[in-house]
XYZ file of C-alpha atoms in Angstrom:
567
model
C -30.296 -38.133 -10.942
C -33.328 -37.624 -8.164
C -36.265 -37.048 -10.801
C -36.357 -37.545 -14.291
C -36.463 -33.986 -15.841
C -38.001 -33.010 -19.045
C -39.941 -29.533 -19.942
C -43.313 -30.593 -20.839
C -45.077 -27.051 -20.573
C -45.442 -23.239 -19.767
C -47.781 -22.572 -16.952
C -50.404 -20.004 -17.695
C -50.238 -18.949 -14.250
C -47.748 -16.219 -14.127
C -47.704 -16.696 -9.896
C -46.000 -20.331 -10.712
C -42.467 -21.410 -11.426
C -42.071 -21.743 -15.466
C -41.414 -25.459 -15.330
C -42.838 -28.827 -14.993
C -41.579 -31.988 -14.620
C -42.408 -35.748 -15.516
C -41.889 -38.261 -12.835
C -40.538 -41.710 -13.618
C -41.590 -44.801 -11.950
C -38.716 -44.523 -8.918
C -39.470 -40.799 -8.487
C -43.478 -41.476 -8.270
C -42.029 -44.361 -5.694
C -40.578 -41.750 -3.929
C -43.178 -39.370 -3.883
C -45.233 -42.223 -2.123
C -43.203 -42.299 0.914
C -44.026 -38.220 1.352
C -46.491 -36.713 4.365
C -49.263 -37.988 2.927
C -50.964 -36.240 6.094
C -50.863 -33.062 3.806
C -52.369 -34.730 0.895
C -56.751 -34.658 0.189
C -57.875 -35.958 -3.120
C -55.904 -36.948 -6.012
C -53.313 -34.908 -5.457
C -54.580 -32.045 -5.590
C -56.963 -30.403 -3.228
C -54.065 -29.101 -0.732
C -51.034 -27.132 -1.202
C -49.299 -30.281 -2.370
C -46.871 -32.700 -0.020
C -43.681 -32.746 1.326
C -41.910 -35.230 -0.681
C -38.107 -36.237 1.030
C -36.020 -37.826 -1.731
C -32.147 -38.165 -2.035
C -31.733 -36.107 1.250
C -33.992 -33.571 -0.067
C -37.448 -32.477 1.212
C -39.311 -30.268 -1.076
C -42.942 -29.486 -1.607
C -44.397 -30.991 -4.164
C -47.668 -29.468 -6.160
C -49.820 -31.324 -8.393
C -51.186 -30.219 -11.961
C -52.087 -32.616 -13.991
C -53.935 -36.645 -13.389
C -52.205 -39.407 -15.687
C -50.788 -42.405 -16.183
C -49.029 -42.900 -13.095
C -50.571 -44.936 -9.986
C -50.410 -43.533 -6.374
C -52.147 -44.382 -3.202
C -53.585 -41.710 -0.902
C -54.157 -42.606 2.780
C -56.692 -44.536 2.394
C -54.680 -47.186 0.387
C -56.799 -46.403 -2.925
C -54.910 -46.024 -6.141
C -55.084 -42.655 -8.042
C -53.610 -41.432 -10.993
C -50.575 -39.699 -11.310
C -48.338 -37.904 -14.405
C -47.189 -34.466 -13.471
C -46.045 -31.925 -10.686
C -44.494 -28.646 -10.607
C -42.962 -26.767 -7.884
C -44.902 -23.883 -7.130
C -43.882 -20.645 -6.116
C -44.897 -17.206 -5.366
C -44.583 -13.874 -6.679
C -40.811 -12.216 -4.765
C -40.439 -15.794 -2.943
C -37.711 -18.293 -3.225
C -38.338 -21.819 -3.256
C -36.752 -23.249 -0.876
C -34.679 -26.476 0.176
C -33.939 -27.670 3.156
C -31.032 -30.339 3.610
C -30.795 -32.809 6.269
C -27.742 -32.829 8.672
C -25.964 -35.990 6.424
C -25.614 -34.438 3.330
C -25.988 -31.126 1.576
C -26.785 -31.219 -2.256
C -27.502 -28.107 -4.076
C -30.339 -28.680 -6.980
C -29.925 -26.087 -9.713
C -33.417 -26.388 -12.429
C -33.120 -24.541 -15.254
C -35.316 -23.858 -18.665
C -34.767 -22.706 -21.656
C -38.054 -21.552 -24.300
C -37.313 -21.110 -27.845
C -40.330 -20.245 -30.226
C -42.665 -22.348 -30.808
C -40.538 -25.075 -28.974
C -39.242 -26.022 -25.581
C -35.761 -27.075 -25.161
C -33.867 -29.136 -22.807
C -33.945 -28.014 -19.118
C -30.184 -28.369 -17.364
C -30.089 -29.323 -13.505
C -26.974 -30.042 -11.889
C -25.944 -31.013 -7.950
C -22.988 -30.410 -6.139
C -21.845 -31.631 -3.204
C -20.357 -29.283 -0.497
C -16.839 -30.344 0.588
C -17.146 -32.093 3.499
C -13.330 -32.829 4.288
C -10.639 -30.374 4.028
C -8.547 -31.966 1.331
C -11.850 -31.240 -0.962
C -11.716 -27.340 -0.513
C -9.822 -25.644 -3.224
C -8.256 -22.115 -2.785
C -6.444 -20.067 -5.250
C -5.562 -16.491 -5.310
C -5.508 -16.851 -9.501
C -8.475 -14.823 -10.248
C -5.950 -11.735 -8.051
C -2.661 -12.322 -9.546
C -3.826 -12.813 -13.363
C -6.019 -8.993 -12.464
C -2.369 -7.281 -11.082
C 1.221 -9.065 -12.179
C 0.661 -7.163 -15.863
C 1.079 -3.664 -13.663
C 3.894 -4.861 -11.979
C 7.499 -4.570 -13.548
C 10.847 -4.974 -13.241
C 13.202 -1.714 -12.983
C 16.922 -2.051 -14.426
C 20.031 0.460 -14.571
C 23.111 1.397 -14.397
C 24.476 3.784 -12.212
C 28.339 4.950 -11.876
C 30.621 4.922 -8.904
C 34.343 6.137 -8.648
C 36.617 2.885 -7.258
C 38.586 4.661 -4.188
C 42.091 5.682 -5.147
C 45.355 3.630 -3.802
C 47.314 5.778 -2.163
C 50.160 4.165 -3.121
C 49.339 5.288 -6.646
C 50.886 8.524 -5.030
C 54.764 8.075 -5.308
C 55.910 8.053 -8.968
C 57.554 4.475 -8.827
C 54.126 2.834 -8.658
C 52.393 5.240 -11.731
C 55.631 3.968 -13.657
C 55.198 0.666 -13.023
C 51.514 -0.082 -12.795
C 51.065 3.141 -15.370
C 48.575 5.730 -15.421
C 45.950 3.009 -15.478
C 46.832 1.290 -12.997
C 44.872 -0.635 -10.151
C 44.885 2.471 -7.584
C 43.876 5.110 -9.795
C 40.407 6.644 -9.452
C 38.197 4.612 -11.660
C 34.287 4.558 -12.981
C 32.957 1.845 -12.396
C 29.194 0.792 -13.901
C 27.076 -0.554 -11.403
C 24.140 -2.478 -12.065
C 20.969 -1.951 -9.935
C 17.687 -3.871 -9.994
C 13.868 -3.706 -8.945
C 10.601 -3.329 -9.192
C 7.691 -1.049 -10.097
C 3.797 -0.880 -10.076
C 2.180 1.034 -13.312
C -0.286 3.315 -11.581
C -1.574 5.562 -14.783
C -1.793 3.884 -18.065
C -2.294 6.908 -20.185
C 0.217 8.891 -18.778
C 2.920 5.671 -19.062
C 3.577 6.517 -14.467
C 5.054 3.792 -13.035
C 6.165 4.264 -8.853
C 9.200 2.343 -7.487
C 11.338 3.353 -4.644
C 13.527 6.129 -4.807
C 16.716 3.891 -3.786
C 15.866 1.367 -6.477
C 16.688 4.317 -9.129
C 18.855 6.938 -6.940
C 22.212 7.812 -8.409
C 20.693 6.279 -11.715
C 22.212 7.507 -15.538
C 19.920 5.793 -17.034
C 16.912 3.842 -16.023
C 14.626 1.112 -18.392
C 11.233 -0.814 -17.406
C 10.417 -4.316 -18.886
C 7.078 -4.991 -18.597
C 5.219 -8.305 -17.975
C 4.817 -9.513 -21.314
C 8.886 -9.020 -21.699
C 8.024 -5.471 -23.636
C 11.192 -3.007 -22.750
C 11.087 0.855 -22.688
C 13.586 3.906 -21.683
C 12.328 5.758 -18.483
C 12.993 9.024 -17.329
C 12.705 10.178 -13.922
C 9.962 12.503 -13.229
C 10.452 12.661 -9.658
C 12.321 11.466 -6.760
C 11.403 11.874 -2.598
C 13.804 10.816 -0.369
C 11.986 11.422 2.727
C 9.490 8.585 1.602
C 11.801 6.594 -0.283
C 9.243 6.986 -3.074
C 10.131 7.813 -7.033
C 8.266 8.424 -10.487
C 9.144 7.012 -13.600
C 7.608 7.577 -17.181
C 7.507 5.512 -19.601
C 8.493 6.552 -23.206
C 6.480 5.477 -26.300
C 4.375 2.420 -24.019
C 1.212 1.538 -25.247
C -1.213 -0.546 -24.407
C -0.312 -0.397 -20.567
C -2.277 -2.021 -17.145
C -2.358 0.352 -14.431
C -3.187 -1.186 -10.729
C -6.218 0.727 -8.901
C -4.998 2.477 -5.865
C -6.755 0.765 -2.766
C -7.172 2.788 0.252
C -4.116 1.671 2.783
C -6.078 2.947 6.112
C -8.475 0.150 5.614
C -6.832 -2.439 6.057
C -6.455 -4.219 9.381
C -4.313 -6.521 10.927
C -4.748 -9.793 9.542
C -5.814 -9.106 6.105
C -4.660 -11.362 3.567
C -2.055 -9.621 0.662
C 0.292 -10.702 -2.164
C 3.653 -9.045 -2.899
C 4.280 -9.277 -6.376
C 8.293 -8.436 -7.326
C 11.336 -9.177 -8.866
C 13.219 -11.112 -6.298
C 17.062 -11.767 -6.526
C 16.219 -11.219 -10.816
C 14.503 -14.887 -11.142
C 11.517 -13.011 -12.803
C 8.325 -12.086 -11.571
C 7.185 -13.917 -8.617
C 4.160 -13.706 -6.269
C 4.324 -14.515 -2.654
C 1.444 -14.575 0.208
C 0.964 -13.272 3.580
C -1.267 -11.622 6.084
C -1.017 -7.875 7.560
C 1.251 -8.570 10.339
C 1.232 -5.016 11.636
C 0.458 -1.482 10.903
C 1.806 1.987 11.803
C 5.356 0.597 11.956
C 8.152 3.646 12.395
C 11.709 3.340 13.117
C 12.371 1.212 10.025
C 15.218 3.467 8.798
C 13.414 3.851 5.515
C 12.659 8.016 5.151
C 11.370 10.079 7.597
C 7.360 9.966 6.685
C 7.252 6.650 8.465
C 4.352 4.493 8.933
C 5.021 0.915 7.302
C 2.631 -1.702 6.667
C 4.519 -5.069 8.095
C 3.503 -8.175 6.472
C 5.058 -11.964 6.637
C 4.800 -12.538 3.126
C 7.835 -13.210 1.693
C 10.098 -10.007 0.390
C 13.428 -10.106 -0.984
C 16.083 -8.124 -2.713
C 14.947 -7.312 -6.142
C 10.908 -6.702 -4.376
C 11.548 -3.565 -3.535
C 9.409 -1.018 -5.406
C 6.919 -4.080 -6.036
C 3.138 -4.760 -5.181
C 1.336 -5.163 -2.102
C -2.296 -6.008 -2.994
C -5.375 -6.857 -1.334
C -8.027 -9.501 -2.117
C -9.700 -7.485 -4.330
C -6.682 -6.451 -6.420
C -6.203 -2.820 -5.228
C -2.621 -1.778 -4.734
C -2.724 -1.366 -0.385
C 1.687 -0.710 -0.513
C 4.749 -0.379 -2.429
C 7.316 -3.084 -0.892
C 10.166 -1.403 0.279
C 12.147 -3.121 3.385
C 12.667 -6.213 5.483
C 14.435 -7.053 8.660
C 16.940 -9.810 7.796
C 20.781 -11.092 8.941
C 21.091 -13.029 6.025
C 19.373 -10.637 3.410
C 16.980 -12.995 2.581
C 13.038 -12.849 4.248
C 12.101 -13.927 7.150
C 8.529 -12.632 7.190
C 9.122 -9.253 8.678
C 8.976 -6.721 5.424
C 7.721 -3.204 5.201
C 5.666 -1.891 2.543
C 4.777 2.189 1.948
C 1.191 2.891 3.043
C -0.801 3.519 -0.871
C -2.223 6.742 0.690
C 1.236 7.941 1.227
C 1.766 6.622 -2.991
C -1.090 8.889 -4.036
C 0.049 11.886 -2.309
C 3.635 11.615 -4.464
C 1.760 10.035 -7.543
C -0.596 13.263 -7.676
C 2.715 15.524 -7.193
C 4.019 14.323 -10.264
C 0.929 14.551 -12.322
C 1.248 17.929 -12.037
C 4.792 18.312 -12.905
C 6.661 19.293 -10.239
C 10.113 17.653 -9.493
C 9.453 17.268 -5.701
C 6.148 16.798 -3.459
C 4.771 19.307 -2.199
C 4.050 19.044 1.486
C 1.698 21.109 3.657
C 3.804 22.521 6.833
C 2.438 22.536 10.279
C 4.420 25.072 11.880
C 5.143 23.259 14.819
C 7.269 21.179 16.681
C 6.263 17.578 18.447
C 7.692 15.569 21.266
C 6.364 11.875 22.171
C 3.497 11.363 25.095
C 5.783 9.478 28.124
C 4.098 7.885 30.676
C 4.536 9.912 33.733
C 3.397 12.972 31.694
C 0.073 10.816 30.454
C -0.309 9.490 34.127
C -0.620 13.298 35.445
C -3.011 14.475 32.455
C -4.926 11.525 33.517
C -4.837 9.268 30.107
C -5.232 5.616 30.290
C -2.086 4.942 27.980
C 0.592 7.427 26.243
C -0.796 8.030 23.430
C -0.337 11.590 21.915
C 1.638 13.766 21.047
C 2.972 16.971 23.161
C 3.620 20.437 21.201
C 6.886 21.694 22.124
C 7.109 25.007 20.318
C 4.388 26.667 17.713
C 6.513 28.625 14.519
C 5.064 32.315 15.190
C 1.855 33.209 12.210
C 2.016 28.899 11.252
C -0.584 27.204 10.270
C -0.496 25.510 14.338
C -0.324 29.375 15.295
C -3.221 30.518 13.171
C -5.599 27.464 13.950
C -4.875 28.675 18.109
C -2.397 25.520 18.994
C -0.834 25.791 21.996
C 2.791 24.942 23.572
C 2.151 21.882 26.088
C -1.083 20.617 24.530
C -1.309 17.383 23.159
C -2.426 16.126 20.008
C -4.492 13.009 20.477
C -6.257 12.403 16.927
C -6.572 14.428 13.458
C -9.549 14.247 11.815
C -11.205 11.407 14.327
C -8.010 8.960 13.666
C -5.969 8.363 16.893
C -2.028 9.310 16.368
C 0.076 7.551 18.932
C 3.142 9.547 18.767
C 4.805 12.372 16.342
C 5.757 10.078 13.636
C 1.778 8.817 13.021
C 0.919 12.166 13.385
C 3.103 13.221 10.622
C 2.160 10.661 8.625
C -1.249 11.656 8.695
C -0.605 15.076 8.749
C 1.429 14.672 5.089
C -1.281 12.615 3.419
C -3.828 15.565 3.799
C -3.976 18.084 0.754
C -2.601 21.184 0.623
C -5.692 23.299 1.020
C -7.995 21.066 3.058
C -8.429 22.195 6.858
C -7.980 18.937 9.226
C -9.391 18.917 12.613
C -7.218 17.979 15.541
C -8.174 16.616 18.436
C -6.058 18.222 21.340
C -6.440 17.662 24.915
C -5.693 21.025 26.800
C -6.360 21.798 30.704
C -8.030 18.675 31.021
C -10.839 19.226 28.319
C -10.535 18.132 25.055
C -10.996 20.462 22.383
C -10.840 20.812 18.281
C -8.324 22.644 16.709
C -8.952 23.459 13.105
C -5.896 23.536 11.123
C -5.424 25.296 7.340
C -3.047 23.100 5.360
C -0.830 25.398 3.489
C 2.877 24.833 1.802
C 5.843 26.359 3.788
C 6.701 30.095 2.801
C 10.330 30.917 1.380
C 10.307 33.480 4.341
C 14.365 34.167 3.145
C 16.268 33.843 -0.218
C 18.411 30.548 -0.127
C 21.475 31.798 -1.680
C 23.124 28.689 -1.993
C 26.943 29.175 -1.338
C 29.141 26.241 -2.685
C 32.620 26.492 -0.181
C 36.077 26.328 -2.623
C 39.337 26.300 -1.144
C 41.322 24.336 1.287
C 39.454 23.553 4.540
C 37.237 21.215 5.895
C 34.429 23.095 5.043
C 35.307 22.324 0.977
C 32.846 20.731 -1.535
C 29.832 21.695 1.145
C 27.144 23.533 -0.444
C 25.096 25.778 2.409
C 21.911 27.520 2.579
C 20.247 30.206 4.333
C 17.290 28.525 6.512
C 13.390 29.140 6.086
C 10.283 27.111 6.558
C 10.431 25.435 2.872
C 13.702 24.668 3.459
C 13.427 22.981 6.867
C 10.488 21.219 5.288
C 12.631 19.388 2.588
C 15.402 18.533 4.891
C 13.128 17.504 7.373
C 14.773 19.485 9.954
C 13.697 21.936 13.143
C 13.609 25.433 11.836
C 15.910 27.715 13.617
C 16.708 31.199 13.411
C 20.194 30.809 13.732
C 23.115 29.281 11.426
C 22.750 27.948 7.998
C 22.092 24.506 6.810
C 24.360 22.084 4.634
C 22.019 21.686 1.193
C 24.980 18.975 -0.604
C 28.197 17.268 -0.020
C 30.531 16.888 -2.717
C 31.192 12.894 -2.703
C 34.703 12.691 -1.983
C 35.339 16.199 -0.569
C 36.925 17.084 2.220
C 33.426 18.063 3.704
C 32.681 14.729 2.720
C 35.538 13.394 4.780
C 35.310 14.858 7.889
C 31.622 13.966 8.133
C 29.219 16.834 7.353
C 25.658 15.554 6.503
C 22.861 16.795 4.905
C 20.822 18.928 6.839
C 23.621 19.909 9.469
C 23.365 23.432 11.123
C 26.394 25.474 11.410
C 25.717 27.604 13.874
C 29.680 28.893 14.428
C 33.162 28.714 13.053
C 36.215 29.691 15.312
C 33.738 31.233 17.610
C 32.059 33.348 15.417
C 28.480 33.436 14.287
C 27.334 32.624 10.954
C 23.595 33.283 10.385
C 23.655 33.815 6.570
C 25.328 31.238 3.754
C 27.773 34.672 2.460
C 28.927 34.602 5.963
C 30.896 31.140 5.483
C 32.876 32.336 2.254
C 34.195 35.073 4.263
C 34.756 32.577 7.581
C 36.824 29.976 5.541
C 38.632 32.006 3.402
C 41.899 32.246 5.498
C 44.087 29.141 5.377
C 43.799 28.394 9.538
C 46.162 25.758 11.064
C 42.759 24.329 13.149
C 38.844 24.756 12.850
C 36.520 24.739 15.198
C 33.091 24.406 14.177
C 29.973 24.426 16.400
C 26.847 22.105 14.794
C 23.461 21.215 15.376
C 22.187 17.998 14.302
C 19.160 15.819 15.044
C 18.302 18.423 18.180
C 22.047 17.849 19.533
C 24.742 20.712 19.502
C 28.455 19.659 19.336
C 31.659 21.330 18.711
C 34.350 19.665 16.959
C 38.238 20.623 16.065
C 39.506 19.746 12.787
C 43.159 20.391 11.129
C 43.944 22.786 8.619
């Protein structure tokens, strides 16, 4: 230890630090080697000395003569018992290491009434190699793996049928139950899941962790098990809702904010991989704004390298600070294992479904823009004179939309909404969904060479037309589809352009002949055998004749076909 330390007194001036100390014989040796320069008297008719001891130089201040010797510069000894360090009033005292070493001196005092007790000091070293530096991301995983659990179910699928199962010599022989029949088979599914409201028992997960679910339970960190129910389920963000019945006693994750983060950042995903239990992994932000990932349509992934595998998805991405940043969801693999490129859901996109179900509704409610989008290409950016395509061109405004009302334009291009920069119609609808319905944004659109702001009015899209779902019986290719009539809400759930022509397919019945001949969700049938349907009645009457062909005219992702099928 430096100096010998003991309390010996409270200074009566309140301008000095509350502590004194006694020196021994090696400190008072060391006090002698100081700048005596500095020093007049004994001691004591300066501001003190600077006293360098142990590799550290402080200033020293006398109060008190005693018992031990010191010379001044004249080689005469004085007395010498006590110093203090003195210090002033909003001032830190200060120490200044030399270049060898760095040592950290911590004094500290404790008063008790009537009696002074024993003063702690401590020093520590600052690592000086890298094998002495200790990291841990504890302090963050012990703060978020209680919200984060592990989502189990069963789900049933039908077994396809043999179809030698057909001809009555088979069903005799391998009987009714036999192995071509048409069979239910229970299917076991597994996950993760973040608890994001402890009060209200909400835990989020990905929709295709609990799609096609008949029942759905949570088990919790501490192994505690409860029944779920689904309150709600969004496809286009491959996003879902769970509650939790009877849980108690829950720990919810704080929502971080997703569009701070930058590339770079260090996260932990925090799943259920493979069913080993719950593991943490680390990684950095890789990349942001990814699209094309095949996950949904809202699509604007956070990529990260830390490690994600089967059984993650619905899991944690957290920050440093223990803020959920994403909800893990994907990866790029051949093997099906990681290979640091996964995807996790934005948490700004979480909070926008999260907040849907708080208010009990079964499906999120989106505000509709009324217009349609086309990427910025280079030749077209080159001639508007932009550095870079970045934007995105309106291609047609929906007539009294909110685009329409706010005075959007065909041909002008959407560079930013509210001051963010959107690079291409997926960013921009990924910004666009995360605003409330209600809010006006402000986009920045670049029109006739001058840039301009267009405020928009978020609103939800109107049920301009009755949906009159019409479910298609009989014996035709168009069995087991289930078709509506087309409006704005309607092309906003199916994510599809609005038209004012045809009607859409709502459902497939799995296994129908729809099924078979490969309708999908969302299809437009514009015509069947040449004639025009433009209501969901008009189908019942087009398909119910038994016809020896069909020819049916469809529109699908932008792209109009006409196929022939047999009767």
């Amino acid at each position: 230890m430096p100096f010998g330390i003991e309390p010996l007194r409270r200074l009566e001036n309140a301008r000095e630090l509350d502590a004194s100390i006694r020196l021994d014989e090696s400190a008072a040796a060391g006090i002698n080697k100081a700048h005596e320069a500095h020093v007049d008297g004994p001691f004591g008719g300066k501001a003190g000395c600077c006293a360098t001891r142990n590799g550290i130089t402080q200033r020293v201040f006398p109060r008190l003569s005693g018992l031990l010797p010191w010379k001044d510069s004249s080689g005469n000894e004085r007395p010498r018992q006590l110093f203090c360090f003195k210090k002033e009033i909003g001032m830190r005292r200060s120490i200044v290491p030399n270049r060898s070493q760095l040592v950290a001196l911590t004094l500290g005092l404790a008063l008790s009434a009537g009696a002074s007790t024993l003063a702690l000091a401590q020093a520590r070293q600052v690592p000086e190699a890298r094998q002495q530096i200790t990291l841990s991301f504890a302090p963050v995983v012990q703060k978020t793996a209680p919200s984060v659990v592990n989502v189990y179910g069963a789900r049933v699928e039908r077994r396809p049928q043999n179809p030698f199962m057909d001809d009555p010599f088979f069903r005799r022989f391998f009987g009714d139950g036999g192995f071509g029949l048409p069979r239910e088979q229970v299917q076991r599914s597994l996950g993760s899941g973040v608890i994001v409201d402890a009060g209200a028992g909400l835990v989020v997960t990905n929709n295709h962790v609990i799609e096609g679910m008949t029942e759905v339970k949570v088990a919790l960190a501490d192994k505690r098990e409860y029944e779920a129910t689904i309150l709600l389920r969004d496809p286009r963000t491959d996003l879902a809702v769970l509650k939790l019945k009877g849980a108690k006693d829950l720990a919810a994750i704080e929502l971080g904010d997703s569009d701070a983060l930058q590339i770079g950042d260090l996260v932990l995903a925090i799943g259920n991989p493979f069913g080993v239990g719950q593991t943490v992994t680390q990684g950095i932000v890789s990349a942001l704004a990814r699209t094309q990932v095949g996950v949904g349509d809202a699509q604007s992934f956070i990529q990260t390298d830390a490690a994600i595998n089967p059984g993650n998805s619905g899991g944690a991405l957290v920050d440093m600070q223990g803020r959920l940043t994403g909800i893990n969801t994907a990866i790029f693999s051949k093997s099906g294992g990681s290979v640091g490129i996964g995807f996790a859901i934005p948490s700004a996109m979480v909070r926008v479904v999260v907040d849907s179900a708080k208010t009990g509704a079964t499906t999120v409610r989106r505000a509709w823009f009324g217009a349609r989008l086309q990427a910025l290409t280079q030749d077209v950016a080159d001639g508007l004179g932009l550095d870079r395509p970045a934007g995105s061109v309106v291609a047609s405004v929906v007539d009294s939309g909110p685009a329409a009302e706010g005075g959007l334009k065909r041909s002008d291009v959407i560079l930013a909404i509210d001051g963010v920069g959107v690079d291409d119609p997926e960013s921009f609808g990924y910004r666009f969904a995360t605003r409330p319905i209600g809010s006006t944004t402000q986009l920045t659109v670049l029109r006739g060479g001058k840039r301009i702001t267009v405020p928009v009015k978020l609103m939800p899209a109107p049920e301009t037309r009755p949906r009159e779902p019409v479910k298609v019986a009989g014996r035709s290719p168009f069995t087991g589809l289930t078709v509506l009539n087309l409006s704005p809400a309607v092309a906003e759930e199916l994510s599809i352009d609005l038209s004012t022509e045809g009607v859409v397919v709502g459902n497939i019945e799995e296994g129908s002949p729809a099924a078979r001949v490969g309708f999908q969700k969302g299809d437009l049938i514009l015509a069947i055998n040449g004639e025009r349907i433009n209501a969901s009645r008009e189908i019942e009457l087009a398909t119910r004749e038994r016809k020896r062909s069909w020819e049916v005219t469809i529109s699908r992702g932008g792209q109009t076909v006409t196929s022939t099928f047999g009767g």
